[in-house]
Amino acid sequence: EQEELHCIGCGVPIQTEDKEGLGYTPKSSLQKSEESGKALYCQRCFRLRHYNEIQDVSLTDDDFLRLLNEIRTKDALIINVVDIFDFNGSIIKGLHRFIGDNELLLVGNKRDLLPKSLKKGRLIQWMKERAHEIGLRPEEVLLTSAKKKEDVLELLSTIEEYRQGRDVYIVGVTNVGKSTLINAIIQAAVGEESVITTSQFPGTTLDLIEIPLDDGHYIIDTPGIIHREQMAHYLSPNDLKAITPKKELKPKTYQLNAGQTLFLGGLARFDYLEGDKGSFVVYTARDLMIHRTKLEKADAFYQKHVGELLQPPTDLEHYPLPELVRFEFTAKEKMDIVFSGLGWITVPKGSKIAGWAPKGVAVIRRKALI
Ligand code: GDP
């Protein structure tokens, strides 16, 4: 019988089958370690040590609940990172259930994607209102761009102000940029990338990555929580890239009459049902193709062209897309109709519209952001 091996970095059992799972280690590394007698790291810890790069792993729902329940029993400061481009897809509704009475800071990451003309104060106020609507009570709301390493120092000093000698847990759904932000924090806190060594990442409990602070406490990274309403879960990696904006959003304005339809690639559909001729502003990745058709022809047009003229999806064979499901809305004031993960369309007051997205992906209405 073989003895169970554990990663020396994080303590999880080593496995060689599931690349996305916890404790994954390539068979070749396992062999090398057996031959050389050197310490064995799982791939996630290996990359962290050598490339200062944190990898996502997928966990089952049970693992998440266990992890989150653990946080509730701690006296800690909680940082919840959300993606301001996919705010509704990345906010965690029941967060207070999981974090108990612990104080919360809400961090809106990917600030670089929203127009520079949008004032910081306004954006923070908007986030506060949306957070309160779903019962989140953050002590403070901050904005960062992990990718551009902007406002990371400000985040660190706010963390210092609030943590009062406690540990800090960072939580968030997948794809909000949590790993990028943590790496930026490590760099801001430690300086040069190469300074990071394992001694600064002592063997930690289970599946958590810990960044030491100078008073013996830690910033603890938790694995990304999977939000099933995210469009990302239905797309190939290439298609996900194509719908993910890389630069500041450039809104596109369409003058629409009632009875017209816009397709956002083949992933979503927007029907203008009733109202005067007006301006509809589309906020999506720049490369996403938008097609305008007549509403009465839209069903047939979609059937005929999805996966071809209407892309993404580009690989329906391997990544079948659920059928589009319709949601109807009437805008009492200027509103955003949000296609989770894909972007949103700002509609004028008084318009009646329908938004369609793949079954399982939410279409929601919210107060206009811009
Ligand atoms: P995680 O799953 O939350 O750990 O997210 P990652 O750190 O892996 O980032 C997910 C994607 O978002 C990657 O493509 C990143 O390059 C991108 N990303 C992360 N932070 C930012 C940011 O501040 N701005 C922009 N535009 N993209 C970001």
Tab-separated table of C-alpha atoms and ligand atoms in Angstrom:
chain	number	residue	atom	x	y	z
A	1	GLU	CA	0.000	0.000	0.000
A	2	GLN	CA	1.260	3.470	-0.894
A	3	GLU	CA	1.678	6.179	1.657
A	4	GLU	CA	-0.344	9.316	0.938
A	5	LEU	CA	1.882	12.220	-0.103
A	6	HIS	CA	1.224	15.791	0.905
A	7	CYS	CA	2.420	19.069	-0.572
A	8	ILE	CA	5.011	20.570	1.706
A	9	GLY	CA	3.794	24.061	0.822
A	10	CYS	CA	0.080	23.895	1.575
A	11	GLY	CA	-0.468	20.456	3.039
A	12	VAL	CA	-3.034	19.121	0.578
A	13	PRO	CA	-2.816	15.476	-0.517
A	14	ILE	CA	-0.891	15.154	-3.789
A	15	GLN	CA	-2.790	13.791	-6.802
A	16	THR	CA	-1.760	13.402	-10.440
A	17	GLU	CA	-5.128	12.987	-12.207
A	18	ASP	CA	-7.172	16.194	-12.033
A	19	LYS	CA	-5.258	19.147	-13.456
A	20	GLU	CA	-7.759	21.665	-12.196
A	21	GLY	CA	-8.089	20.128	-8.764
A	22	LEU	CA	-6.325	20.752	-5.488
A	23	GLY	CA	-2.959	19.107	-4.999
A	24	TYR	CA	-2.371	18.429	-8.686
A	25	THR	CA	1.237	17.534	-9.482
A	26	PRO	CA	2.471	16.220	-12.831
A	27	LYS	CA	3.590	12.569	-12.657
A	28	SER	CA	7.056	13.615	-13.817
A	29	SER	CA	7.527	15.941	-10.844
A	30	LEU	CA	6.418	13.219	-8.500
A	31	GLN	CA	9.009	10.885	-9.976
A	32	LYS	CA	11.771	13.464	-9.773
A	33	SER	CA	11.061	14.127	-6.146
A	34	GLU	CA	11.103	10.404	-5.378
A	35	GLU	CA	14.443	9.984	-7.133
A	36	SER	CA	16.097	13.055	-5.659
A	37	GLY	CA	14.487	12.953	-2.245
A	38	LYS	CA	13.677	16.663	-2.609
A	39	ALA	CA	10.571	18.163	-1.052
A	40	LEU	CA	7.395	17.787	-3.051
A	41	TYR	CA	5.197	20.735	-3.920
A	42	CYS	CA	1.832	20.705	-5.653
A	43	GLN	CA	1.780	22.622	-8.932
A	44	ARG	CA	0.014	25.609	-7.404
A	45	CYS	CA	2.699	26.032	-4.729
A	46	PHE	CA	5.463	25.274	-7.201
A	47	ARG	CA	4.323	28.096	-9.477
A	48	LEU	CA	3.906	30.410	-6.549
A	49	ARG	CA	7.469	29.694	-5.413
A	50	HIS	CA	9.116	29.936	-8.770
A	51	TYR	CA	7.078	32.389	-10.752
A	52	ASN	CA	5.340	34.319	-7.999
A	53	GLU	CA	2.126	33.355	-9.696
A	54	ILE	CA	-0.984	32.067	-8.033
A	55	GLN	CA	-3.075	29.508	-9.845
A	56	ASP	CA	-6.760	28.881	-9.511
A	57	VAL	CA	-7.972	25.502	-8.480
A	58	SER	CA	-11.514	24.281	-8.645
A	59	LEU	CA	-13.139	23.101	-5.486
A	60	THR	CA	-16.430	21.364	-4.920
A	61	ASP	CA	-19.271	23.258	-3.282
A	62	ASP	CA	-18.641	21.310	-0.077
A	63	ASP	CA	-15.034	22.479	0.033
A	64	PHE	CA	-16.180	26.077	-0.338
A	65	LEU	CA	-18.744	25.821	2.375
A	66	ARG	CA	-16.180	24.300	4.687
A	67	LEU	CA	-13.713	27.078	3.906
A	68	LEU	CA	-16.250	29.836	4.236
A	69	ASN	CA	-17.620	28.432	7.461
A	70	GLU	CA	-14.131	28.477	8.840
A	71	ILE	CA	-13.914	32.217	8.152
A	72	ARG	CA	-17.053	32.858	10.193
A	73	THR	CA	-15.407	31.482	13.296
A	74	LYS	CA	-12.343	33.728	12.959
A	75	ASP	CA	-11.858	37.267	14.199
A	76	ALA	CA	-10.595	38.758	10.973
A	77	LEU	CA	-10.958	41.487	8.373
A	78	ILE	CA	-12.598	40.287	5.151
A	79	ILE	CA	-11.752	41.712	1.732
A	80	ASN	CA	-14.279	40.866	-0.971
A	81	VAL	CA	-12.934	41.517	-4.460
A	82	VAL	CA	-15.487	42.078	-7.219
A	83	ASP	CA	-15.101	42.832	-10.928
A	84	ILE	CA	-16.716	46.186	-11.711
A	85	PHE	CA	-17.206	45.167	-15.328
A	86	ASP	CA	-19.220	42.133	-14.134
A	87	PHE	CA	-20.461	43.590	-10.876
A	88	ASN	CA	-23.687	41.619	-10.646
A	89	GLY	CA	-21.973	38.413	-11.691
A	90	SER	CA	-19.281	38.778	-9.069
A	91	ILE	CA	-21.026	40.132	-5.969
A	92	ILE	CA	-21.776	37.443	-3.381
A	93	LYS	CA	-25.289	37.851	-2.032
A	94	GLY	CA	-25.085	35.729	1.107
A	95	LEU	CA	-21.619	36.919	2.076
A	96	HIS	CA	-22.530	38.012	5.602
A	97	ARG	CA	-23.817	34.505	6.326
A	98	PHE	CA	-20.313	33.262	5.672
A	99	ILE	CA	-18.240	35.959	7.280
A	100	GLY	CA	-20.356	36.422	10.389
A	101	ASP	CA	-19.778	39.673	12.225
A	102	ASN	CA	-16.372	40.237	10.688
A	103	GLU	CA	-15.749	43.638	9.121
A	104	LEU	CA	-15.823	43.801	5.344
A	105	LEU	CA	-14.020	45.925	2.768
A	106	LEU	CA	-15.449	45.768	-0.760
A	107	VAL	CA	-12.893	46.156	-3.555
A	108	GLY	CA	-14.037	46.899	-7.107
A	109	ASN	CA	-11.233	45.618	-9.318
A	110	LYS	CA	-10.644	46.283	-13.056
A	111	ARG	CA	-11.206	50.017	-12.658
A	112	ASP	CA	-9.178	50.479	-15.847
A	113	LEU	CA	-12.062	49.045	-17.911
A	114	LEU	CA	-14.583	51.735	-17.075
A	115	PRO	CA	-14.358	55.101	-18.850
A	116	LYS	CA	-11.855	57.442	-17.224
A	117	SER	CA	-14.489	60.160	-17.406
A	118	LEU	CA	-16.534	58.274	-14.804
A	119	LYS	CA	-15.681	59.908	-11.477
A	120	LYS	CA	-14.259	57.730	-8.736
A	121	GLY	CA	-16.606	59.122	-6.093
A	122	ARG	CA	-19.632	58.395	-8.233
A	123	LEU	CA	-18.540	54.858	-8.944
A	124	ILE	CA	-17.921	54.183	-5.252
A	125	GLN	CA	-21.315	55.638	-4.342
A	126	TRP	CA	-22.970	53.449	-6.985
A	127	MET	CA	-21.221	50.361	-5.608
A	128	LYS	CA	-22.264	51.222	-2.060
A	129	GLU	CA	-25.897	51.534	-3.120
A	130	ARG	CA	-25.842	48.212	-5.011
A	131	ALA	CA	-24.121	46.509	-2.072
A	132	HIS	CA	-26.706	47.822	0.399
A	133	GLU	CA	-29.540	46.689	-1.885
A	134	ILE	CA	-28.461	43.087	-1.418
A	135	GLY	CA	-27.695	43.423	2.267
A	136	LEU	CA	-23.913	43.841	2.151
A	137	ARG	CA	-22.577	46.317	4.666
A	138	PRO	CA	-18.960	47.074	3.773
A	139	GLU	CA	-17.016	49.433	6.042
A	140	GLU	CA	-15.514	50.924	2.914
A	141	VAL	CA	-15.611	50.558	-0.847
A	142	LEU	CA	-12.343	50.850	-2.787
A	143	LEU	CA	-11.339	50.686	-6.436
A	144	THR	CA	-8.234	49.033	-7.850
A	145	SER	CA	-6.698	47.989	-11.098
A	146	ALA	CA	-4.649	44.928	-10.244
A	147	LYS	CA	-3.461	44.655	-13.816
A	148	LYS	CA	-2.106	48.192	-13.906
A	149	LYS	CA	-1.062	47.954	-10.258
A	150	GLU	CA	-3.116	51.055	-9.520
A	151	ASP	CA	-4.299	51.921	-6.013
A	152	VAL	CA	-2.788	48.761	-4.547
A	153	LEU	CA	-0.844	50.763	-1.946
A	154	GLU	CA	-4.007	52.615	-0.999
A	155	LEU	CA	-5.708	49.253	-0.512
A	156	LEU	CA	-2.837	48.057	1.661
A	157	SER	CA	-2.989	51.125	3.892
A	158	THR	CA	-6.776	50.805	4.229
A	159	ILE	CA	-6.281	47.162	5.193
A	160	GLU	CA	-3.767	48.245	7.835
A	161	GLU	CA	-6.195	50.840	9.160
A	162	TYR	CA	-9.013	48.328	9.587
A	163	ARG	CA	-7.376	45.081	10.503
A	164	GLN	CA	-6.248	46.140	13.993
A	165	GLY	CA	-3.808	43.310	14.521
A	166	ARG	CA	-6.015	40.639	12.937
A	167	ASP	CA	-5.699	38.293	9.993
A	168	VAL	CA	-7.116	39.315	6.630
A	169	TYR	CA	-9.100	36.951	4.394
A	170	ILE	CA	-9.502	37.711	0.697
A	171	VAL	CA	-12.592	36.205	-0.926
A	172	GLY	CA	-14.143	36.498	-4.364
A	173	VAL	CA	-15.695	34.574	-7.217
A	174	THR	CA	-13.446	33.319	-10.008
A	175	ASN	CA	-12.229	35.705	-12.680
A	176	VAL	CA	-12.526	38.934	-10.695
A	177	GLY	CA	-8.737	39.311	-10.762
A	178	LYS	CA	-8.126	38.122	-7.213
A	179	SER	CA	-4.882	36.312	-8.062
A	180	THR	CA	-3.592	39.280	-10.027
A	181	LEU	CA	-4.425	41.545	-7.115
A	182	ILE	CA	-2.733	39.267	-4.582
A	183	ASN	CA	0.381	39.114	-6.692
A	184	ALA	CA	0.322	42.910	-6.927
A	185	ILE	CA	-0.059	43.094	-3.138
A	186	ILE	CA	2.890	40.741	-2.651
A	187	GLN	CA	5.000	42.864	-4.959
A	188	ALA	CA	3.918	46.103	-3.321
A	189	ALA	CA	4.546	44.697	0.152
A	190	VAL	CA	7.787	42.872	-0.501
A	191	GLY	CA	9.267	44.821	-3.362
A	192	GLU	CA	11.114	42.824	-5.992
A	193	GLU	CA	9.445	39.674	-7.264
A	194	SER	CA	12.557	37.645	-6.676
A	195	VAL	CA	12.574	38.445	-2.967
A	196	ILE	CA	9.707	36.037	-2.437
A	197	THR	CA	10.889	32.728	-1.059
A	198	THR	CA	9.080	29.847	0.517
A	199	SER	CA	10.214	30.832	3.959
A	200	GLN	CA	7.811	33.704	3.616
A	201	PHE	CA	5.043	31.226	2.832
A	202	PRO	CA	5.262	28.777	5.684
A	203	GLY	CA	3.396	25.493	5.408
A	204	THR	CA	-0.154	26.626	5.671
A	205	THR	CA	-3.405	25.047	6.623
A	206	LEU	CA	-5.097	23.239	3.799
A	207	ASP	CA	-5.902	25.097	0.634
A	208	LEU	CA	-5.132	28.645	1.716
A	209	ILE	CA	-2.225	30.793	0.629
A	210	GLU	CA	-0.891	33.017	3.379
A	211	ILE	CA	1.088	36.229	2.989
A	212	PRO	CA	2.863	37.114	6.219
A	213	LEU	CA	2.403	40.571	7.731
A	214	ASP	CA	4.969	42.092	10.021
A	215	ASP	CA	3.049	41.501	13.263
A	216	GLY	CA	2.762	37.739	12.897
A	217	HIS	CA	-0.624	37.898	11.188
A	218	TYR	CA	-1.445	36.987	7.603
A	219	ILE	CA	-3.293	37.974	4.487
A	220	ILE	CA	-4.993	34.734	3.504
A	221	ASP	CA	-6.088	34.043	-0.043
A	222	THR	CA	-9.060	31.717	-0.431
A	223	PRO	CA	-9.792	29.820	-3.658
A	224	GLY	CA	-12.112	31.537	-6.152
A	225	ILE	CA	-15.765	30.830	-5.580
A	226	ILE	CA	-17.589	29.566	-8.636
A	227	HIS	CA	-20.611	31.655	-9.535
A	228	ARG	CA	-22.748	29.541	-11.799
A	229	GLU	CA	-24.488	32.470	-13.438
A	230	GLN	CA	-21.229	33.620	-15.060
A	231	MET	CA	-21.151	33.381	-18.845
A	232	ALA	CA	-17.567	32.118	-18.536
A	233	HIS	CA	-18.716	28.635	-17.605
A	234	TYR	CA	-20.265	28.004	-21.020
A	235	LEU	CA	-17.423	29.261	-23.196
A	236	SER	CA	-14.203	27.888	-24.631
A	237	PRO	CA	-11.056	29.577	-23.312
A	238	ASN	CA	-10.668	31.426	-26.621
A	239	ASP	CA	-14.227	32.683	-26.596
A	240	LEU	CA	-13.866	33.779	-23.003
A	241	LYS	CA	-10.847	35.808	-24.064
A	242	ALA	CA	-12.825	37.362	-26.883
A	243	ILE	CA	-15.614	38.627	-24.624
A	244	THR	CA	-13.288	39.838	-21.853
A	245	PRO	CA	-12.488	43.519	-22.362
A	246	LYS	CA	-8.807	44.361	-22.215
A	247	LYS	CA	-8.964	48.120	-22.466
A	248	GLU	CA	-11.186	50.935	-21.359
A	249	LEU	CA	-14.697	50.296	-22.680
A	250	LYS	CA	-15.646	52.299	-25.770
A	251	PRO	CA	-19.416	52.517	-25.685
A	252	LYS	CA	-21.247	52.078	-28.996
A	253	THR	CA	-24.462	53.985	-29.477
A	254	TYR	CA	-27.330	52.638	-31.593
A	255	GLN	CA	-30.379	54.621	-32.653
A	256	LEU	CA	-33.144	52.039	-32.448
A	257	ASN	CA	-36.809	51.939	-33.357
A	258	ALA	CA	-39.208	49.613	-31.642
A	259	GLY	CA	-39.177	46.307	-33.522
A	260	GLN	CA	-35.397	46.129	-33.861
A	261	THR	CA	-33.008	43.561	-32.402
A	262	LEU	CA	-29.303	43.603	-31.537
A	263	PHE	CA	-27.278	40.409	-31.270
A	264	LEU	CA	-24.159	40.472	-29.080
A	265	GLY	CA	-22.217	37.908	-31.055
A	266	GLY	CA	-24.303	34.752	-30.691
A	267	LEU	CA	-24.276	34.924	-26.907
A	268	ALA	CA	-27.039	37.371	-26.167
A	269	ARG	CA	-29.899	39.194	-27.819
A	270	PHE	CA	-31.630	42.481	-27.139
A	271	ASP	CA	-35.117	43.279	-28.506
A	272	TYR	CA	-36.540	46.786	-28.468
A	273	LEU	CA	-40.247	46.086	-28.013
A	274	GLU	CA	-42.012	49.396	-27.355
A	275	GLY	CA	-41.098	53.078	-27.080
A	276	ASP	CA	-40.003	56.052	-29.142
A	277	LYS	CA	-36.972	56.054	-31.368
A	278	GLY	CA	-34.001	56.454	-29.014
A	279	SER	CA	-30.343	55.940	-28.163
A	280	PHE	CA	-29.182	52.615	-26.767
A	281	VAL	CA	-25.595	52.428	-25.561
A	282	VAL	CA	-23.771	49.108	-25.679
A	283	TYR	CA	-20.838	48.428	-23.294
A	284	THR	CA	-18.970	45.240	-24.226
A	285	ALA	CA	-15.466	44.149	-25.218
A	286	ARG	CA	-14.427	46.130	-28.299
A	287	ASP	CA	-14.067	43.063	-30.498
A	288	LEU	CA	-17.493	41.641	-29.823
A	289	MET	CA	-19.499	41.842	-33.055
A	290	ILE	CA	-22.907	43.433	-32.796
A	291	HIS	CA	-25.551	42.741	-35.415
A	292	ARG	CA	-28.744	44.655	-35.920
A	293	THR	CA	-31.785	42.926	-37.430
A	294	LYS	CA	-35.555	43.220	-37.469
A	295	LEU	CA	-37.214	41.676	-34.466
A	296	GLU	CA	-39.620	39.698	-36.628
A	297	LYS	CA	-36.700	37.997	-38.361
A	298	ALA	CA	-34.496	37.568	-35.311
A	299	ASP	CA	-35.423	33.970	-34.392
A	300	ALA	CA	-34.720	32.634	-37.851
A	301	PHE	CA	-31.589	34.771	-38.188
A	302	TYR	CA	-30.203	33.343	-34.954
A	303	GLN	CA	-30.954	29.729	-35.886
A	304	LYS	CA	-29.226	30.190	-39.201
A	305	HIS	CA	-26.157	32.150	-38.098
A	306	VAL	CA	-25.248	31.248	-34.528
A	307	GLY	CA	-21.622	30.101	-34.347
A	308	GLU	CA	-20.868	31.577	-37.780
A	309	LEU	CA	-21.902	35.133	-38.547
A	310	LEU	CA	-22.902	35.439	-34.898
A	311	GLN	CA	-19.657	34.723	-32.999
A	312	PRO	CA	-18.669	33.804	-30.344
A	313	PRO	CA	-19.503	30.924	-29.827
A	314	THR	CA	-16.913	29.532	-32.224
A	315	ASP	CA	-16.778	25.911	-31.082
A	316	LEU	CA	-20.325	24.684	-30.541
A	317	GLU	CA	-19.226	21.096	-30.992
A	318	HIS	CA	-17.066	21.089	-27.867
A	319	TYR	CA	-18.753	23.885	-25.947
A	320	PRO	CA	-22.467	23.568	-26.624
A	321	LEU	CA	-24.311	26.766	-25.784
A	322	PRO	CA	-27.599	26.467	-23.890
A	323	GLU	CA	-30.594	27.944	-25.722
A	324	LEU	CA	-31.224	31.655	-25.226
A	325	VAL	CA	-33.845	32.440	-22.594
A	326	ARG	CA	-35.931	35.625	-22.696
A	327	PHE	CA	-36.457	38.190	-19.915
A	328	GLU	CA	-38.740	41.213	-20.347
A	329	PHE	CA	-38.240	44.603	-18.714
A	330	THR	CA	-39.808	48.056	-18.683
A	331	ALA	CA	-37.478	50.926	-17.792
A	332	LYS	CA	-39.156	53.503	-15.538
A	333	GLU	CA	-35.944	55.526	-15.722
A	334	LYS	CA	-32.647	55.242	-17.598
A	335	MET	CA	-31.482	51.665	-16.871
A	336	ASP	CA	-28.724	49.168	-17.608
A	337	ILE	CA	-29.779	45.788	-18.941
A	338	VAL	CA	-26.902	43.540	-17.872
A	339	PHE	CA	-25.850	40.341	-19.603
A	340	SER	CA	-23.737	38.798	-16.892
A	341	GLY	CA	-20.076	38.673	-17.916
A	342	LEU	CA	-20.709	40.062	-21.391
A	343	GLY	CA	-21.533	43.678	-20.647
A	344	TRP	CA	-24.636	45.844	-20.602
A	345	ILE	CA	-26.911	48.065	-22.660
A	346	THR	CA	-28.128	51.388	-21.266
A	347	VAL	CA	-31.736	51.940	-22.292
A	348	PRO	CA	-33.746	55.181	-22.215
A	349	LYS	CA	-36.562	55.894	-19.807
A	350	GLY	CA	-39.904	54.452	-20.859
A	351	SER	CA	-38.599	51.700	-23.124
A	352	LYS	CA	-39.930	48.154	-23.028
A	353	ILE	CA	-37.339	45.615	-23.987
A	354	ALA	CA	-36.449	41.926	-23.875
A	355	GLY	CA	-32.987	40.588	-23.065
A	356	TRP	CA	-31.933	37.050	-23.950
A	357	ALA	CA	-29.002	35.042	-22.587
A	358	PRO	CA	-27.991	31.373	-22.530
A	359	LYS	CA	-30.088	29.407	-20.066
A	360	GLY	CA	-28.393	29.665	-16.658
A	361	VAL	CA	-26.879	33.099	-17.307
A	362	ALA	CA	-28.686	36.014	-15.725
A	363	VAL	CA	-30.078	39.052	-17.510
A	364	ILE	CA	-30.852	41.740	-14.958
A	365	ARG	CA	-31.904	45.360	-14.794
A	366	ARG	CA	-30.060	47.851	-12.614
A	367	LYS	CA	-29.717	51.584	-12.087
A	368	ALA	CA	-27.562	53.005	-14.879
A	369	LEU	CA	-23.879	53.068	-13.960
A	370	ILE	CA	-22.856	55.722	-16.473
B	1	GDP	P1	-9.131	35.257	-10.344
B	1	GDP	O1	-9.828	34.079	-10.952
B	1	GDP	O2	-10.077	36.108	-9.571
B	1	GDP	O3	-7.916	34.912	-9.562
B	1	GDP	O4	-8.704	36.203	-11.565
B	1	GDP	P2	-7.306	36.370	-12.330
B	1	GDP	O5	-6.341	37.101	-11.483
B	1	GDP	O6	-6.897	35.064	-12.884
B	1	GDP	O7	-7.785	37.338	-13.491
B	1	GDP	C1	-8.841	37.010	-14.364
B	1	GDP	C2	-8.706	37.826	-15.627
B	1	GDP	O8	-8.897	39.200	-15.350
B	1	GDP	C3	-7.318	37.737	-16.258
B	1	GDP	O9	-7.503	37.736	-17.656
B	1	GDP	C4	-6.622	39.001	-15.789
B	1	GDP	O10	-5.628	39.440	-16.683
B	1	GDP	C5	-7.774	39.970	-15.753
B	1	GDP	N1	-7.570	41.037	-14.770
B	1	GDP	C6	-7.182	40.921	-13.476
B	1	GDP	N2	-7.110	42.123	-12.888
B	1	GDP	C7	-7.450	43.036	-13.820
B	1	GDP	C8	-7.563	44.467	-13.841
B	1	GDP	O11	-7.352	45.177	-12.868
B	1	GDP	N3	-7.963	45.029	-15.038
B	1	GDP	C9	-8.231	44.285	-16.142
B	1	GDP	N4	-8.596	44.929	-17.254
B	1	GDP	N5	-8.129	42.960	-16.160
B	1	GDP	C10	-7.743	42.334	-15.025
